[in-house]
Each structure stands twice: as C-alpha cells, then as structure tokens.
PDB file of C-alpha atoms in Angstrom:
ATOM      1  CA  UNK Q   1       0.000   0.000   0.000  1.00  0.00           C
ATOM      2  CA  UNK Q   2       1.294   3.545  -1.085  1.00  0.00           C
ATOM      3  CA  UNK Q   3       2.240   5.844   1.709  1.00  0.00           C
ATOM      4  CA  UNK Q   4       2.211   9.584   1.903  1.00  0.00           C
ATOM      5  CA  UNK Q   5       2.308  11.296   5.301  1.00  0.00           C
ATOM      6  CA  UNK Q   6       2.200  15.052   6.096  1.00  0.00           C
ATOM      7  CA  UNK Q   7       3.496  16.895   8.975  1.00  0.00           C
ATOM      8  CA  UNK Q   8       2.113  18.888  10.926  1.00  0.00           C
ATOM      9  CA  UNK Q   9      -1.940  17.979  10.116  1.00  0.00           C
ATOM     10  CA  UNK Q  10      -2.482  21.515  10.754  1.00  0.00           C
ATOM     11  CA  UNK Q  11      -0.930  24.677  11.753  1.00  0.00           C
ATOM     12  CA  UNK Q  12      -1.793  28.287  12.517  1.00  0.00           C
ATOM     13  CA  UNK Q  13       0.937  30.514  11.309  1.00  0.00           C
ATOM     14  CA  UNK Q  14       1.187  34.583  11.686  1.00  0.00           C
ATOM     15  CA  UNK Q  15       1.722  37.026   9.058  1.00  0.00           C
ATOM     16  CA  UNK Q  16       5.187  37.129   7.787  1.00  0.00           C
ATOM     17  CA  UNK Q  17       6.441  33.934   9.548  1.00  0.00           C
ATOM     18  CA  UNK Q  18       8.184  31.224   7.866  1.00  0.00           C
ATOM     19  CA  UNK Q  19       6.248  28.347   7.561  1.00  0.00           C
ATOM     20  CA  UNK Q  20       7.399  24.793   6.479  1.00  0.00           C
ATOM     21  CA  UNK Q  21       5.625  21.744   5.494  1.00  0.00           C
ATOM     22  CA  UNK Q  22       6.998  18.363   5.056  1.00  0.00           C
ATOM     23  CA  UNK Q  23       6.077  15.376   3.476  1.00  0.00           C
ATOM     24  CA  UNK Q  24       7.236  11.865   3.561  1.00  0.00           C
ATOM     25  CA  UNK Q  25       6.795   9.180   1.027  1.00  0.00           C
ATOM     26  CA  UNK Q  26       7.679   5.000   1.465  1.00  0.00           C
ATOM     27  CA  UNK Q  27       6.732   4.113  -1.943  1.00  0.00           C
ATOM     28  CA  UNK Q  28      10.247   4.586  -3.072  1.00  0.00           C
ATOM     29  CA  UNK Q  29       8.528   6.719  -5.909  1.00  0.00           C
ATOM     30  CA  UNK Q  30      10.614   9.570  -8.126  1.00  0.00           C
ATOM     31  CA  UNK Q  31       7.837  12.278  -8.299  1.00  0.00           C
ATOM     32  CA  UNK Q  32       6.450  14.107  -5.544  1.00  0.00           C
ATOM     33  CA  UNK Q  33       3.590  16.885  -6.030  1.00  0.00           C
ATOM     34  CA  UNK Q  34       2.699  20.069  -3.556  1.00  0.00           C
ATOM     35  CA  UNK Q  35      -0.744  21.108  -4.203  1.00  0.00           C
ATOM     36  CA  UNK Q  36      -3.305  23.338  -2.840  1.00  0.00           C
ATOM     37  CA  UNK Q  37      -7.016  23.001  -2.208  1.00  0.00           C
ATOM     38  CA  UNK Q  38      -8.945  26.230  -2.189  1.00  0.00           C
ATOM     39  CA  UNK Q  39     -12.907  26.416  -2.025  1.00  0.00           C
ATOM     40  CA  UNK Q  40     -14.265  26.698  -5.510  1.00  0.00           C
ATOM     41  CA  UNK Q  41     -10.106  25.513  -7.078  1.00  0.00           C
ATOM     42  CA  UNK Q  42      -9.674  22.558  -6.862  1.00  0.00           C
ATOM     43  CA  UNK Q  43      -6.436  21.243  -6.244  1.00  0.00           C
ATOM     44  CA  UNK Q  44      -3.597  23.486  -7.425  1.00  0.00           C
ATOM     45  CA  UNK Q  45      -0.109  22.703  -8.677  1.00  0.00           C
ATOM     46  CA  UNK Q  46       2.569  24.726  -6.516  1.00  0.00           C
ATOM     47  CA  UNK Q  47       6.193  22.785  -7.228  1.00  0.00           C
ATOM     48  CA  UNK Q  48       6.981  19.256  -8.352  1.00  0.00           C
ATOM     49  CA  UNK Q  49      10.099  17.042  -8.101  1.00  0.00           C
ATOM     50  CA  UNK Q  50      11.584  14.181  -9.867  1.00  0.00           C
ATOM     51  CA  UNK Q  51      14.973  13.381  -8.374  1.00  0.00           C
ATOM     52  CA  UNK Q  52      16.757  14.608  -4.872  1.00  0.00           C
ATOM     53  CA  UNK Q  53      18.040  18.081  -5.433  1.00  0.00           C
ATOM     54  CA  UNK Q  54      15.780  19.051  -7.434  1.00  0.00           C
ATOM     55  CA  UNK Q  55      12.748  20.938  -7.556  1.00  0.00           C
ATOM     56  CA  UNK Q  56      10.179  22.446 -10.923  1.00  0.00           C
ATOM     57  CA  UNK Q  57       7.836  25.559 -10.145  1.00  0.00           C
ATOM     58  CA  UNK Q  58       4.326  24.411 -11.177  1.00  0.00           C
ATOM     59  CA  UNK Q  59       1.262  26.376 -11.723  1.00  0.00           C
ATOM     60  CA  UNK Q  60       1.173  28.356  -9.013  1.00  0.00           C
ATOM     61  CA  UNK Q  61       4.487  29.099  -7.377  1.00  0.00           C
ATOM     62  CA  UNK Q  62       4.540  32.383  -6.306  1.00  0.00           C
ATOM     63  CA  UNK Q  63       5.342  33.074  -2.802  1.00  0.00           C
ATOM     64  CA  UNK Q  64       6.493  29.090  -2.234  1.00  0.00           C
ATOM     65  CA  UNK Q  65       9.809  27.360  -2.001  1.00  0.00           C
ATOM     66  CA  UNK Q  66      10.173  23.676  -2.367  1.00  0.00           C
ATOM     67  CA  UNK Q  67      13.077  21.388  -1.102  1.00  0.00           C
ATOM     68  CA  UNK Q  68      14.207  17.894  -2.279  1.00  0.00           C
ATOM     69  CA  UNK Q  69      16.754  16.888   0.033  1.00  0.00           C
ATOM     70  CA  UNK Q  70      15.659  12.700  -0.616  1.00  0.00           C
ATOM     71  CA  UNK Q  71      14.023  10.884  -2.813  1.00  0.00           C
ATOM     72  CA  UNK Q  72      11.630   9.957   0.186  1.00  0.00           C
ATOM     73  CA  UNK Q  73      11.188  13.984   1.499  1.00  0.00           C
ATOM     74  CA  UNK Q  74       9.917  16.806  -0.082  1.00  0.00           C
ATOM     75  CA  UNK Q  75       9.353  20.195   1.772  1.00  0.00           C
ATOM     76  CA  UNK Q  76       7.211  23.383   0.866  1.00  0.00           C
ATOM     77  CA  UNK Q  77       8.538  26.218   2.778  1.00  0.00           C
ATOM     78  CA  UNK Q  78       6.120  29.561   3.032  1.00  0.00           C
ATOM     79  CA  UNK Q  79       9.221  32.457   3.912  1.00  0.00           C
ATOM     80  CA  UNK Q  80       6.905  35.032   4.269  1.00  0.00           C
ATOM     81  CA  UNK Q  81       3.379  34.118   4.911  1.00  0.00           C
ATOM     82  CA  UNK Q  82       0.605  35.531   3.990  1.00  0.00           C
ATOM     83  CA  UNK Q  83      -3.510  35.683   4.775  1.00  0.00           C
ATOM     84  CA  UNK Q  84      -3.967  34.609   1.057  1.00  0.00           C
ATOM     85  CA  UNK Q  85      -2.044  31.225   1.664  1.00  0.00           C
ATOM     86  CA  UNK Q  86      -4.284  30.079   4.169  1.00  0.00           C
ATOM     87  CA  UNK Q  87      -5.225  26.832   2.448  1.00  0.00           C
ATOM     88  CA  UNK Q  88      -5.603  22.915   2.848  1.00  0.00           C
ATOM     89  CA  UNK Q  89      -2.057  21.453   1.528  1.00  0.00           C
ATOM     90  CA  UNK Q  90      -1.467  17.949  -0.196  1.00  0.00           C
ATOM     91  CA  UNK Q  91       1.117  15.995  -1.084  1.00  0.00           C
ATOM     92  CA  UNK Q  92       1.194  13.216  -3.753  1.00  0.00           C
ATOM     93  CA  UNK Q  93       3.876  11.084  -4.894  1.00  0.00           C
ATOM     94  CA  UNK Q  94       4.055   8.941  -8.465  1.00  0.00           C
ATOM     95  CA  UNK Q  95       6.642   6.529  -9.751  1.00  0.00           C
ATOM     96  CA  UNK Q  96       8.505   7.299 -13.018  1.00  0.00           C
ATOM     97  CA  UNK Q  97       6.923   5.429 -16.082  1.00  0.00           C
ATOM     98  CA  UNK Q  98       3.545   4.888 -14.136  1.00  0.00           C
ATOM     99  CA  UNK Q  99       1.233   7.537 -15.704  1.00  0.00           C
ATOM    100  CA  UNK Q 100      -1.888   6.671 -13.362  1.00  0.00           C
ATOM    101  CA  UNK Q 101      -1.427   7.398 -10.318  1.00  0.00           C
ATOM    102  CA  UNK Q 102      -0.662  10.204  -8.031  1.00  0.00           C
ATOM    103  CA  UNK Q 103      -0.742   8.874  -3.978  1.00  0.00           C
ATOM    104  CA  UNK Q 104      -1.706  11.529  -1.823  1.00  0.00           C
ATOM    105  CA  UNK Q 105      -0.911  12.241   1.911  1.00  0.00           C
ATOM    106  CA  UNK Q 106      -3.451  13.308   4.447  1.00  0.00           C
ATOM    107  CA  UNK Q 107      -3.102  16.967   3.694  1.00  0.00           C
ATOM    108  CA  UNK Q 108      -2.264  20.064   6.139  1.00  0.00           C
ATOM    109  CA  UNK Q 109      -4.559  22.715   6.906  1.00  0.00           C
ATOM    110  CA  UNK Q 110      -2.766  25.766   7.185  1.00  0.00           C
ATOM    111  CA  UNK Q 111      -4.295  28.894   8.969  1.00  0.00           C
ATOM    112  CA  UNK Q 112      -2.642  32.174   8.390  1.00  0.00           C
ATOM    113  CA  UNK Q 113      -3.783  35.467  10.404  1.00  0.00           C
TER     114      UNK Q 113
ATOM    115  CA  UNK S   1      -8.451  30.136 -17.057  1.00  0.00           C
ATOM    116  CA  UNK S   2      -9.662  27.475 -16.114  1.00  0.00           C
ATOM    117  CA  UNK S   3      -9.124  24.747 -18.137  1.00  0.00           C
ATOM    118  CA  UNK S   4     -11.196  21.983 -16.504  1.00  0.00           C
ATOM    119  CA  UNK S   5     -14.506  22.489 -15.776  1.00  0.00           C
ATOM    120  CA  UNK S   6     -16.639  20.437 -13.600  1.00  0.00           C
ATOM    121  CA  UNK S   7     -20.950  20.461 -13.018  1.00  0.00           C
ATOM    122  CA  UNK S   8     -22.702  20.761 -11.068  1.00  0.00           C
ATOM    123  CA  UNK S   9     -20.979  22.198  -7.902  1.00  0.00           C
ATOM    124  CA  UNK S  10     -23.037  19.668  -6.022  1.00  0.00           C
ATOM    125  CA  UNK S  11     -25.364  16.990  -6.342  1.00  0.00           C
ATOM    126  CA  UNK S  12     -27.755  14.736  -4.213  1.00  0.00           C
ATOM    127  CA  UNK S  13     -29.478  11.785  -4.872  1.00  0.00           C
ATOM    128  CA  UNK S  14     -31.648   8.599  -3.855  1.00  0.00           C
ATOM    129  CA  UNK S  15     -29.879   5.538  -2.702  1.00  0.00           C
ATOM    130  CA  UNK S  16     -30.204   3.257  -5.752  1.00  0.00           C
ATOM    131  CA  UNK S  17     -30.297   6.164  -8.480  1.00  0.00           C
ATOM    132  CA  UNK S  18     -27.003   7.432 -10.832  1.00  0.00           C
ATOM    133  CA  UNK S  19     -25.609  10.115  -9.929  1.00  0.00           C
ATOM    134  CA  UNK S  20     -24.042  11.498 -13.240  1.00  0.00           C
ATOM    135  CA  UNK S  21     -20.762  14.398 -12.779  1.00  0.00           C
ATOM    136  CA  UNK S  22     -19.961  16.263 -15.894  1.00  0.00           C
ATOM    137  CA  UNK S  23     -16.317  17.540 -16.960  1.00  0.00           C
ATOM    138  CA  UNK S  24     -15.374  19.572 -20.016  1.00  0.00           C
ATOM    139  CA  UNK S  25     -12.129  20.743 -20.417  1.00  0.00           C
ATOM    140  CA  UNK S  26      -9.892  23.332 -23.374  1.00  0.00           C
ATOM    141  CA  UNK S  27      -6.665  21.670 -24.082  1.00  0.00           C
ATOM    142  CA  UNK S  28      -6.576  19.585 -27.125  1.00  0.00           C
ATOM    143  CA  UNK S  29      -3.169  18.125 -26.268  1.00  0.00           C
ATOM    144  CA  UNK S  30      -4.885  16.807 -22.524  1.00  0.00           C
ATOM    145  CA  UNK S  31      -4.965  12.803 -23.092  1.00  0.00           C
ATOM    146  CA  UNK S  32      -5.603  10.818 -20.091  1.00  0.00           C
ATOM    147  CA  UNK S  33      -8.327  11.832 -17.674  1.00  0.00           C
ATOM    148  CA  UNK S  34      -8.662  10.536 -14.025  1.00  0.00           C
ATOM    149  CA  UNK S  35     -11.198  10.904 -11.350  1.00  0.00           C
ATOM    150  CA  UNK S  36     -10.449  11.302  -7.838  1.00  0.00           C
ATOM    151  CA  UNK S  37     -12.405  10.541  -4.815  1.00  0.00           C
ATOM    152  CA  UNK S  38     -12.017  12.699  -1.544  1.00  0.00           C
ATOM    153  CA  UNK S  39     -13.632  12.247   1.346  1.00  0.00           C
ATOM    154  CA  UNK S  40     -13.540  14.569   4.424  1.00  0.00           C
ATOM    155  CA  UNK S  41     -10.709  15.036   5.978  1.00  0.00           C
ATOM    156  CA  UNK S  42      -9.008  12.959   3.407  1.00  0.00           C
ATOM    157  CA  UNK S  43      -6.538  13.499   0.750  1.00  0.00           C
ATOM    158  CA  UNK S  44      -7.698  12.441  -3.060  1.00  0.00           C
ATOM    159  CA  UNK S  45      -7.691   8.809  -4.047  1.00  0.00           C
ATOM    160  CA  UNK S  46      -7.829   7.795  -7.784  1.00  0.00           C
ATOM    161  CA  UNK S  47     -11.097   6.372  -8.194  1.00  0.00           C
ATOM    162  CA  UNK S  48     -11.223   5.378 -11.988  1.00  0.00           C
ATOM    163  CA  UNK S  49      -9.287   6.972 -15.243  1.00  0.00           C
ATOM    164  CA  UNK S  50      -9.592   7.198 -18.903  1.00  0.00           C
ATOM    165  CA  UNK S  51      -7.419   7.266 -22.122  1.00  0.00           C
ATOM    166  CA  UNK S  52      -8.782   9.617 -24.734  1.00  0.00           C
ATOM    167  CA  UNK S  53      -8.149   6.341 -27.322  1.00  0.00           C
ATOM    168  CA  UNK S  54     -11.335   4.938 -25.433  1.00  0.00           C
ATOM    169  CA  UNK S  55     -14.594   6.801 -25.119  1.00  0.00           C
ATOM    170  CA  UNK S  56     -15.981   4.125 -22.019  1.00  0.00           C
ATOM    171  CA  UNK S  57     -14.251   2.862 -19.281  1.00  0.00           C
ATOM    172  CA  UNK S  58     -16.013   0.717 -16.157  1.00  0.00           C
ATOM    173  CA  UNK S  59     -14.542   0.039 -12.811  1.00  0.00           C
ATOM    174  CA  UNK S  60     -17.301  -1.877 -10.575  1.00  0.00           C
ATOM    175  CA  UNK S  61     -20.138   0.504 -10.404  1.00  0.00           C
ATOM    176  CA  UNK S  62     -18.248   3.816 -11.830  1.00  0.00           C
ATOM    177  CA  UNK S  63     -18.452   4.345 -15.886  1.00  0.00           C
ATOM    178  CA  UNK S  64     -16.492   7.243 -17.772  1.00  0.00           C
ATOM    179  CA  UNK S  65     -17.969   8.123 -20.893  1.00  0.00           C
ATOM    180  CA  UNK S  66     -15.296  10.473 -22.671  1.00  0.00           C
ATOM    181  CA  UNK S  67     -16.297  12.422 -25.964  1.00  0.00           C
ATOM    182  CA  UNK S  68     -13.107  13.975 -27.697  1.00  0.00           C
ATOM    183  CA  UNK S  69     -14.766  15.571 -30.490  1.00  0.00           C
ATOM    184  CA  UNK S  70     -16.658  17.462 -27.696  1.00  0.00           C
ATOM    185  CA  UNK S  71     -13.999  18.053 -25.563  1.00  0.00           C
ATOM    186  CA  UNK S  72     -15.535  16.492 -22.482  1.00  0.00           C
ATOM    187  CA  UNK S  73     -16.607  13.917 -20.396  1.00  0.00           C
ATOM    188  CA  UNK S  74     -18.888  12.458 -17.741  1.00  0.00           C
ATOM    189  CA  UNK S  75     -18.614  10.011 -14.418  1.00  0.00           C
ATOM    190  CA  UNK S  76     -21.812   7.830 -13.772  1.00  0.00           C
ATOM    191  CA  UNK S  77     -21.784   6.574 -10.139  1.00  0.00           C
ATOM    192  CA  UNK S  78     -24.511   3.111 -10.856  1.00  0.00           C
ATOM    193  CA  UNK S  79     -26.532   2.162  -7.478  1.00  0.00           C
ATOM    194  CA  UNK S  80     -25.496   5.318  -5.789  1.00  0.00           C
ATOM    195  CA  UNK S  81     -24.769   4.448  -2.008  1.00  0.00           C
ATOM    196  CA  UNK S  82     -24.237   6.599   1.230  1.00  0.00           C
ATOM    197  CA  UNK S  83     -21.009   5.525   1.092  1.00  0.00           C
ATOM    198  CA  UNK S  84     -20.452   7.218  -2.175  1.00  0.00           C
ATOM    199  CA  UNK S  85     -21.238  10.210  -0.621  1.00  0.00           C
ATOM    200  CA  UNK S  86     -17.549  12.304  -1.548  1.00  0.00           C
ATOM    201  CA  UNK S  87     -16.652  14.770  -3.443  1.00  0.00           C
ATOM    202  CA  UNK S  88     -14.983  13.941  -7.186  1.00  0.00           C
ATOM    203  CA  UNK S  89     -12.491  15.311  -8.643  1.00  0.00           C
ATOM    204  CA  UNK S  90     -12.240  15.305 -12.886  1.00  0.00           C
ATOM    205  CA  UNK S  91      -8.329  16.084 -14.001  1.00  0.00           C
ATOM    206  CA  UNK S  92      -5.951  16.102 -16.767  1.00  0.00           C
ATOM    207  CA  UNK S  93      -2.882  15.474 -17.755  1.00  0.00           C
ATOM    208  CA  UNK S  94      -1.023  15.961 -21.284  1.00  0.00           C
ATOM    209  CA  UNK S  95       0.587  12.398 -21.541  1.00  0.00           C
ATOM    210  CA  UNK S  96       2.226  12.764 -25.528  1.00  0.00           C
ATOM    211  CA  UNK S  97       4.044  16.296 -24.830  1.00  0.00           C
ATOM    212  CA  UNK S  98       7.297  15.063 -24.365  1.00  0.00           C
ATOM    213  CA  UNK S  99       7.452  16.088 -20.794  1.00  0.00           C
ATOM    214  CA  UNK S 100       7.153  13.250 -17.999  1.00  0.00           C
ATOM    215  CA  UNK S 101       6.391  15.376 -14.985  1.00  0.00           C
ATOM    216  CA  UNK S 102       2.819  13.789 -14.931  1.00  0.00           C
ATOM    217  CA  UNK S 103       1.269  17.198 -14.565  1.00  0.00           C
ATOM    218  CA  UNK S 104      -2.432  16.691 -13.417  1.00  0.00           C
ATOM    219  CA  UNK S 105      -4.558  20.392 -13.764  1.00  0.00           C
ATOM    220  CA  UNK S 106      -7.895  19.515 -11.512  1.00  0.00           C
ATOM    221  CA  UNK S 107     -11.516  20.927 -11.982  1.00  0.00           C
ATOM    222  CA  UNK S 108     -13.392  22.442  -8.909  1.00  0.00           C
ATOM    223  CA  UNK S 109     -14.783  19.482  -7.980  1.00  0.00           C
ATOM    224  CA  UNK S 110     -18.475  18.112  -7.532  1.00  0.00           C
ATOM    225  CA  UNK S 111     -19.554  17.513  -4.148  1.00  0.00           C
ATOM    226  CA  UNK S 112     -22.453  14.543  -3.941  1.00  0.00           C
ATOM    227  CA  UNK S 113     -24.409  13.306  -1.521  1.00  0.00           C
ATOM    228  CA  UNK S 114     -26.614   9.841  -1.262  1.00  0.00           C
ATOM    229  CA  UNK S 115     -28.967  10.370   0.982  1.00  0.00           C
ATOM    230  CA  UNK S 116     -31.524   6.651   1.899  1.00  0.00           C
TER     231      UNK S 116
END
C-alpha cells in the first residue's frame, strides 16, 4: 500500500512567519507533487520534483519554495506568509513510467492570520 | 483560465439512483483523464481513469464516458450508495508532450451526496 504522510496535520501561522511543510513518502517513488485546495479551485499545482536536489515551479508558485533533500522527502517552505495562503495542503507522490497514479498524503490545513 | 470544468458544484441523490458528474475541459493536447475521490478530511484517491483512445471505461459501479470531439466527459456513479457520498475530482494530464512530470490540472470538484 502507497504511503504519503504530512506533517504537521495543521498549523496556525502569523503574518510574515516562515512556515514549512513536510512530506514523507515510502513508496520509493521519483515524483512528488505540492498542491493546494482552495474552495471553488480545486487542487492546485505549486512545485513538483523528480529526483533529490531538485525541484520544478508548477502552476502556481509564487510566494512558495520547495526542497528535495531525498528521494523519500519533499518540503514546501512559506518564507513570508501571507492571509492569502491560508489553504488545505497535499502531497502526492508517483513513480517514473507509471502515468496513473498520483498517492496523496493526508493533507495540512494551514491557517494564516 | 480554467481549463477543466466540472458540473454541477453539487449533487444529491436517492440511494439506488445514478448520480451522473460532468467535466469539459480546453486543451486539445490533454490525453488521459482521471477521477479522484475525496472524502472529508481525506486526501484524493484515484477512483477510476480514462485514455482519450477509449470513449468508455467501467470500474465496478463507476463508468467514464469520454467524448473527444466534444472536448468532455462524464462520471456515472450506478446504485449510488451513502457511502459514495464524496466529493470527485475530474483532471488532466497531457501524456504525448514530451514532458514526464505527470502534470495533473484539476476541476473544482463536484460535491455529492446519497442520501436513503
């Protein structure tokens, strides 16, 4: 069974603050996926990786930083937070060649005031 | 822009009946289309997917029927149950581009509910 946990579950964070979600992944898989879920959205591409040390900007990367530091952890770091990212925050992970599935984790539910 | 669009917003229905989502989307080049499941609290689970070489695909009581000419496509939940009750996700993904990154753009969803 595919495994994708997220840490914290949720967080309140205050304007400005640096904020950093992590993600962990056991299914030995090469991509991993940051997305956000917004009322009315959807779920949102943010940044993507396919190999440690390495990270792509997705759809909507403004204001986010991601970090590959292992194939099994993937980061999304919020420098400077703001009201506006106060979202619900997945992340997936899919193995190369394997065009079906995405796993996702839990998600976070991040609070910003 | 939206390039996946999903109806309607929400939907309830009888135990027993079909619940039918709808999903239309722009991009020509978009070739494989999967649904996700989410329940509360819950992160998205693929629930069934299509090719756009097929224009039907069945998994147990879920049917995609996929019309390319159209550009869109529609999830029929057979037998609806309470346990159904989710909300489904219709995405995307540009398979043939060249690119690898497995890209999925998501509509806004369709919440349903199966009320007995």
């Amino acid at each position: 069974e595919a495994a994708v946990t997220q840490s914290p579950r949720s967080k309140v964070a205050v304007t400005g603050g640096k904020v950093t979600l992590s993600c962990h992944q056991t299914n030995n898989h090469d991509y991993m996926y940051w997305y956000r879920q917004d009322t009315g959205h959807g779920l949102r591409l943010i940044h993507y990786s396919y190999v440690a040390d390495s990270t792509e900007k997705g759809d909507i990367p403004d204001g986010y930083k991601a970090s590959r530091p292992s194939q099994e952890n993937f980061s999304l770091i919020l420098e400077l937070a703001s009201l506006s990212q106060t979202a619900v925050y997945f992340c997936a992970s899919r193995n190369l060649g394997d065009q079906d599935t995405q796993y996702f984790g839990p998600g976070t539910r991040l609070l910003v005031l | 822009q939206q390039q996946v669009r999903q109806s309607p917003q929400s939907l309830t229905v009888w135990e027993g009946e079909t619940a039918i989502l709808n999903c239309s989307y722009e991009n020509s080049a978009f070739d494989y289309f999967p649904w996700y499941q989410q329940f509360p609290g819950e992160g998205p689970a693929l629930l069934i997917a299509i090719r756009s070489v097929s224009d039907k695909k069945e998994d147990g009581g879920f049917t995609i029927f996929f019309n390319k000419r159209e550009k869109n496509l529609s999830l029929h939940i057979k037998d609806s149950q309470p346990g159904d009750s989710a909300t489904y996700f219709c995405a995307a993904s540009a398979t043939n581009t060249g690119g690898l990154s497995g890209k999925l753009t998501f509509g806004e969803g369709t919440q349903v509910t199966v009320i007995s």
